[in-house]
């Protein structure tokens, strides 16, 4: 857990200066400091905790009780003990996962537009149809769903996985034939690490899929000694150029522990911002794009979510229990 204290506008400005982002003016930081103070008070009044994904805006980290990758956030959501409300600063499928583990708590997503292009690429109906077709060819077929999907897709899966544990989950399942949904790039990465037969869905993350080998090549040519760290949602030809392929939190650990001091971070820009703020002695270059969904979450949105208790995540008990089974399987196999 992060200890939260009131921050002044000047202190926030000093913290954000390492980002070299001219939009963080002293005036804006002053406004943010006021909002942060309001949110911290509302959290105490409402007995609320804030869980935030690594891609969130840096000012959101100031009100977060926990920041992490999808796997860490799922584990944290499962283990929440003393809060009545969970405010999820991330995207819809992540807030749904928090609800799956917390049926008795209110889970709020500050902006309902915070979706995900990957999650949108598979529906429960289409998945059920495809599974039926494939089971005629592969009777042992099991479905692994990357957590970037809706709860009703999770409910139809044998196990979920995240970027941190996809290979482990696939290798530990008993089946030899795996339908992997919805990310084609992560599926192809997993196929390279396993002897099992991976049948891929055709979804992708619009943020990672648009990063090209030419962009990585340009950065490498201009900066000798650059270490390339890529997210497994990147295309195969980009992954082939990476020194390490890691989940967002594993990227942070890698950069901290590595002897190298120059890194190209090939994922959403929020992660590079975290690295720039948290590891000041090293150099981080961004081959990144913004995720418009992650960036829907703002301090004003979090304040309004806590004030008006919106937008509440709900799902049927049947879907919740199905998704819980697949998520528990992941936590078990992927541990
Ligand atoms: P991580 O689980 O690595 O944090 O990734 C989540 C995500 O949405 C990547 O686009
Ligand atoms: Fe979805 Fe991609 Fe955004 Fe992650 S970065 S939330 S996968 S659209």
XYZ file of C-alpha atoms and ligand atoms in Angstrom:
353
model
C 0.000 0.000 0.000
C 1.143 3.529 -0.725
C 1.063 6.024 2.150
C -0.931 9.028 1.085
C -0.476 12.493 2.420
C -1.662 15.832 1.190
C 0.634 17.214 -1.499
C 1.068 20.872 -2.429
C 0.945 22.124 -6.007
C 4.678 22.947 -5.827
C 5.538 19.480 -4.576
C 3.490 17.862 -7.330
C 5.093 20.103 -9.950
C 8.577 19.148 -8.696
C 7.627 15.475 -8.887
C 6.301 15.713 -12.460
C 9.178 17.796 -13.806
C 11.119 14.637 -14.778
C 8.437 13.932 -17.409
C 9.420 17.047 -19.391
C 5.744 17.478 -20.229
C 4.899 21.171 -20.703
C 1.198 20.545 -19.962
C 2.055 20.089 -16.253
C 2.273 23.813 -15.484
C 2.511 25.111 -11.862
C -1.132 26.310 -12.220
C -2.378 22.874 -13.322
C -0.435 21.175 -10.525
C -2.096 23.588 -8.068
C -5.537 22.519 -9.361
C -4.548 18.863 -9.153
C -3.300 19.285 -5.571
C -6.748 20.622 -4.591
C -8.461 17.669 -6.291
C -6.062 15.190 -4.664
C -6.882 16.648 -1.252
C -10.637 16.372 -1.945
C -10.248 12.738 -3.080
C -8.188 11.722 -0.048
C -10.908 13.152 2.232
C -13.694 11.426 0.268
C -11.830 8.111 0.416
C -11.659 8.320 4.199
C -15.349 9.309 4.488
C -16.518 6.546 2.172
C -14.060 3.868 3.351
C -12.832 3.527 -0.218
C -9.599 2.299 -1.754
C -8.230 3.186 -5.174
C -6.550 0.557 -7.349
C -4.656 1.920 -10.358
C -3.057 0.349 -13.414
C 0.525 1.269 -14.399
C -0.776 3.124 -17.511
C -2.753 5.692 -15.534
C -1.953 9.397 -15.601
C 0.830 10.283 -13.118
C -1.458 12.500 -11.019
C -3.778 9.498 -10.475
C -0.916 7.669 -8.728
C -1.157 10.315 -5.985
C -4.556 8.970 -4.881
C -3.882 5.268 -5.470
C -3.539 2.754 -2.642
C -2.035 0.221 -5.012
C -0.512 0.486 -8.501
C 0.292 -2.563 -10.593
C -0.049 -4.684 -13.715
C -3.186 -6.707 -14.473
C -1.998 -9.753 -12.548
C -1.018 -7.810 -9.434
C -4.277 -5.854 -9.570
C -6.339 -9.052 -9.834
C -4.510 -10.487 -6.807
C -4.903 -7.248 -4.898
C -8.630 -7.089 -5.722
C -9.019 -10.668 -4.456
C -7.306 -9.778 -1.175
C -9.065 -6.484 -0.318
C -9.967 -6.582 3.355
C -11.128 -3.404 4.920
C -12.814 -1.205 2.303
C -16.476 -0.729 1.451
C -15.823 0.735 -1.983
C -13.182 0.016 -4.625
C -12.551 2.768 -7.158
C -10.802 1.268 -10.149
C -8.503 3.561 -12.118
C -7.966 1.456 -15.196
C -10.299 0.045 -17.827
C -13.678 -1.682 -17.644
C -12.488 -5.315 -17.736
C -10.139 -4.621 -14.812
C -12.960 -3.116 -12.735
C -15.087 -6.152 -13.613
C -12.339 -8.417 -12.284
C -12.361 -6.456 -9.022
C -16.146 -6.977 -8.834
C -15.818 -10.718 -9.525
C -13.701 -10.998 -6.373
C -15.801 -8.546 -4.349
C -19.519 -9.252 -4.868
C -20.390 -7.587 -1.557
C -18.432 -4.390 -2.233
C -19.304 -1.510 -4.501
C -16.836 -1.265 -7.408
C -16.720 2.039 -9.275
C -15.167 2.899 -12.632
C -14.884 6.709 -12.891
C -15.604 6.792 -16.641
C -17.614 4.205 -18.580
C -15.802 5.128 -21.795
C -12.693 3.413 -20.370
C -13.026 0.286 -22.493
C -10.405 -1.737 -24.377
C -10.022 -2.572 -28.079
C -8.887 -6.090 -27.204
C -11.815 -6.786 -24.898
C -14.145 -5.506 -27.643
C -12.796 -8.036 -30.139
C -14.479 -11.101 -28.623
C -18.058 -11.665 -27.482
C -19.313 -14.611 -25.439
C -21.602 -15.659 -28.331
C -18.798 -15.734 -30.901
C -16.530 -17.595 -28.496
C -19.162 -20.247 -27.693
C -19.689 -20.846 -31.426
C -15.952 -21.166 -32.136
C -15.394 -23.535 -29.201
C -18.157 -25.800 -30.480
C -16.557 -25.903 -33.962
C -13.059 -26.547 -32.652
C -14.031 -29.246 -30.137
C -15.124 -31.401 -33.075
C -11.540 -31.279 -34.368
C -9.720 -31.107 -30.997
C -11.742 -32.927 -28.309
C -9.238 -31.907 -25.571
C -9.482 -28.181 -26.455
C -9.299 -25.727 -23.557
C -9.892 -22.000 -23.666
C -7.409 -19.550 -22.175
C -8.611 -15.981 -22.066
C -6.230 -13.101 -21.596
C -7.798 -10.984 -18.829
C -8.386 -8.224 -21.376
C -11.905 -9.510 -22.079
C -15.364 -9.179 -20.554
C -16.525 -11.199 -17.542
C -18.916 -13.252 -19.708
C -16.010 -14.295 -21.965
C -13.995 -15.208 -18.862
C -16.956 -17.275 -17.681
C -16.643 -19.452 -20.816
C -12.899 -19.991 -20.308
C -11.020 -22.804 -18.608
C -8.464 -20.357 -17.274
C -7.568 -16.704 -17.583
C -4.031 -15.378 -17.923
C -2.250 -12.036 -17.982
C 0.899 -10.952 -19.798
C 2.820 -11.874 -16.627
C 1.800 -15.553 -16.606
C 0.378 -16.534 -20.043
C 3.129 -19.069 -20.859
C 2.973 -20.628 -17.384
C -0.830 -20.986 -17.476
C -0.804 -22.561 -20.956
C 2.000 -24.988 -20.078
C 0.331 -26.065 -16.849
C -3.072 -26.857 -18.369
C -3.674 -30.510 -19.166
C -4.815 -29.946 -22.806
C -2.456 -29.935 -25.802
C -4.775 -27.771 -27.911
C -5.493 -24.292 -26.592
C -7.832 -21.675 -28.007
C -6.216 -18.407 -26.919
C -8.459 -15.315 -26.876
C -8.514 -12.461 -27.755
C -4.952 -11.217 -28.450
C -3.305 -12.584 -31.605
C 0.065 -11.061 -30.675
C 0.194 -12.526 -27.181
C -1.002 -15.835 -28.663
C 1.871 -15.788 -31.152
C 4.349 -14.932 -28.367
C 3.026 -17.848 -26.262
C 3.247 -20.182 -29.286
C 6.960 -19.363 -29.487
C 7.439 -20.477 -25.862
C 5.405 -23.713 -25.795
C 5.177 -27.022 -27.626
C 1.374 -26.948 -27.351
C -0.863 -26.057 -30.280
C -2.130 -22.492 -29.843
C -5.187 -21.521 -31.873
C -5.409 -17.781 -31.878
C -8.335 -15.343 -31.890
C -7.779 -12.374 -34.207
C -8.021 -9.447 -31.769
C -5.299 -6.971 -30.963
C -4.574 -3.964 -28.807
C -4.746 -0.907 -31.044
C -2.009 0.767 -28.965
C 0.623 -1.959 -29.233
C -0.342 -3.188 -32.708
C 0.483 0.196 -34.272
C 4.128 0.194 -33.058
C 6.379 -0.801 -35.984
C 9.863 -2.353 -36.259
C 10.964 0.784 -38.147
C 10.287 2.937 -35.049
C 12.335 0.587 -32.865
C 15.100 0.433 -35.479
C 15.301 4.244 -35.657
C 15.676 4.532 -31.882
C 18.312 1.781 -31.769
C 20.325 3.359 -34.582
C 20.395 6.755 -32.849
C 21.199 5.557 -29.296
C 24.078 3.081 -28.882
C 23.678 0.603 -26.018
C 19.891 0.977 -25.931
C 18.099 -1.951 -24.267
C 14.697 -2.654 -25.831
C 11.895 -3.823 -23.520
C 8.611 -4.720 -25.228
C 5.160 -5.745 -24.043
C 3.940 -9.102 -25.427
C 0.895 -7.351 -26.967
C 3.336 -5.957 -29.581
C 3.552 -7.451 -33.052
C 5.816 -10.442 -33.656
C 8.286 -8.407 -35.744
C 8.629 -5.863 -32.917
C 9.023 -8.562 -30.253
C 11.799 -10.116 -32.365
C 13.827 -6.918 -31.826
C 13.397 -6.819 -28.044
C 15.997 -7.711 -25.423
C 13.194 -8.548 -22.984
C 9.447 -9.183 -23.367
C 7.651 -8.372 -20.130
C 4.419 -7.313 -18.421
C 4.268 -3.681 -17.322
C 5.337 -4.305 -13.702
C 8.058 -6.739 -14.789
C 9.407 -3.928 -17.025
C 9.790 -1.714 -13.945
C 11.622 -4.430 -12.006
C 13.855 -5.218 -15.002
C 14.841 -1.572 -15.545
C 15.569 -1.114 -11.833
C 17.723 -4.251 -11.553
C 19.530 -4.082 -14.916
C 23.108 -2.777 -15.146
C 22.138 -0.931 -18.337
C 21.089 2.699 -18.099
C 19.303 3.362 -21.425
C 16.023 1.682 -22.267
C 13.483 1.901 -25.056
C 10.093 1.190 -23.478
C 7.823 -0.347 -26.100
C 4.388 -0.076 -24.557
C 1.795 2.521 -23.548
C 3.330 5.868 -22.501
C 2.057 5.795 -18.909
C 4.624 3.144 -18.102
C 7.500 5.299 -19.352
C 6.174 8.117 -17.149
C 6.270 5.843 -14.102
C 9.840 4.836 -14.915
C 10.970 8.428 -15.438
C 9.559 9.432 -12.051
C 10.668 6.376 -10.091
C 14.133 5.633 -11.500
C 15.727 9.079 -11.936
C 19.323 7.830 -12.536
C 18.503 6.011 -15.805
C 17.345 7.113 -19.267
C 14.013 5.999 -20.702
C 13.049 6.531 -24.319
C 9.447 6.166 -25.418
C 8.440 4.082 -28.429
C 5.002 4.387 -27.051
C 1.461 5.463 -27.862
C -1.287 6.653 -25.563
C -4.202 4.373 -24.741
C -7.231 6.631 -25.092
C -9.229 4.310 -22.831
C -6.766 4.389 -19.930
C -6.523 8.156 -20.259
C -10.299 8.593 -19.795
C -9.664 8.401 -16.051
C -8.984 11.815 -14.530
C -8.745 13.231 -11.012
C -12.045 15.090 -11.524
C -13.631 11.790 -12.626
C -12.357 10.017 -9.498
C -13.644 12.862 -7.295
C -17.065 12.675 -8.999
C -17.134 8.870 -8.754
C -16.658 9.070 -4.990
C -19.091 11.945 -4.574
C -21.916 10.459 -6.650
C -21.041 6.754 -6.245
C -20.750 6.202 -9.972
C -20.301 4.240 -12.229
C -21.092 1.022 -10.470
C -19.950 -2.270 -12.027
C -22.583 -5.005 -11.996
C -22.974 -8.485 -13.528
C -25.187 -11.518 -13.090
C -24.238 -13.980 -10.364
C -23.908 -16.745 -12.959
C -21.349 -14.760 -14.971
C -19.542 -13.680 -11.805
C -19.133 -17.244 -10.592
C -17.961 -18.464 -14.021
C -15.411 -15.658 -14.299
C -14.282 -16.294 -10.715
C -13.564 -19.938 -11.542
C -11.381 -18.972 -14.543
C -9.591 -16.222 -12.588
C -8.960 -18.513 -9.604
C -7.508 -21.069 -11.987
C -5.126 -18.387 -13.274
C -4.094 -17.364 -9.769
C -3.482 -21.007 -9.007
C -1.643 -22.018 -12.209
C 0.126 -18.694 -12.726
C 1.409 -18.255 -9.177
P -0.161 -5.602 -18.061
O -0.913 -6.728 -17.449
O 1.204 -6.000 -18.530
O -0.107 -4.454 -17.115
O -0.919 -5.118 -19.387
C -2.222 -4.640 -19.376
C -2.626 -4.009 -20.630
O -3.735 -3.625 -20.843
C -1.606 -3.894 -21.644
O -2.103 -3.216 -22.727
Fe -6.744 -2.355 -23.996
Fe -4.535 -1.826 -25.339
Fe -5.566 0.033 -23.806
Fe -4.377 -2.144 -22.709
S -3.409 -0.533 -23.901
S -6.330 -1.226 -22.113
S -4.962 -3.684 -24.203
S -6.528 -0.832 -25.636
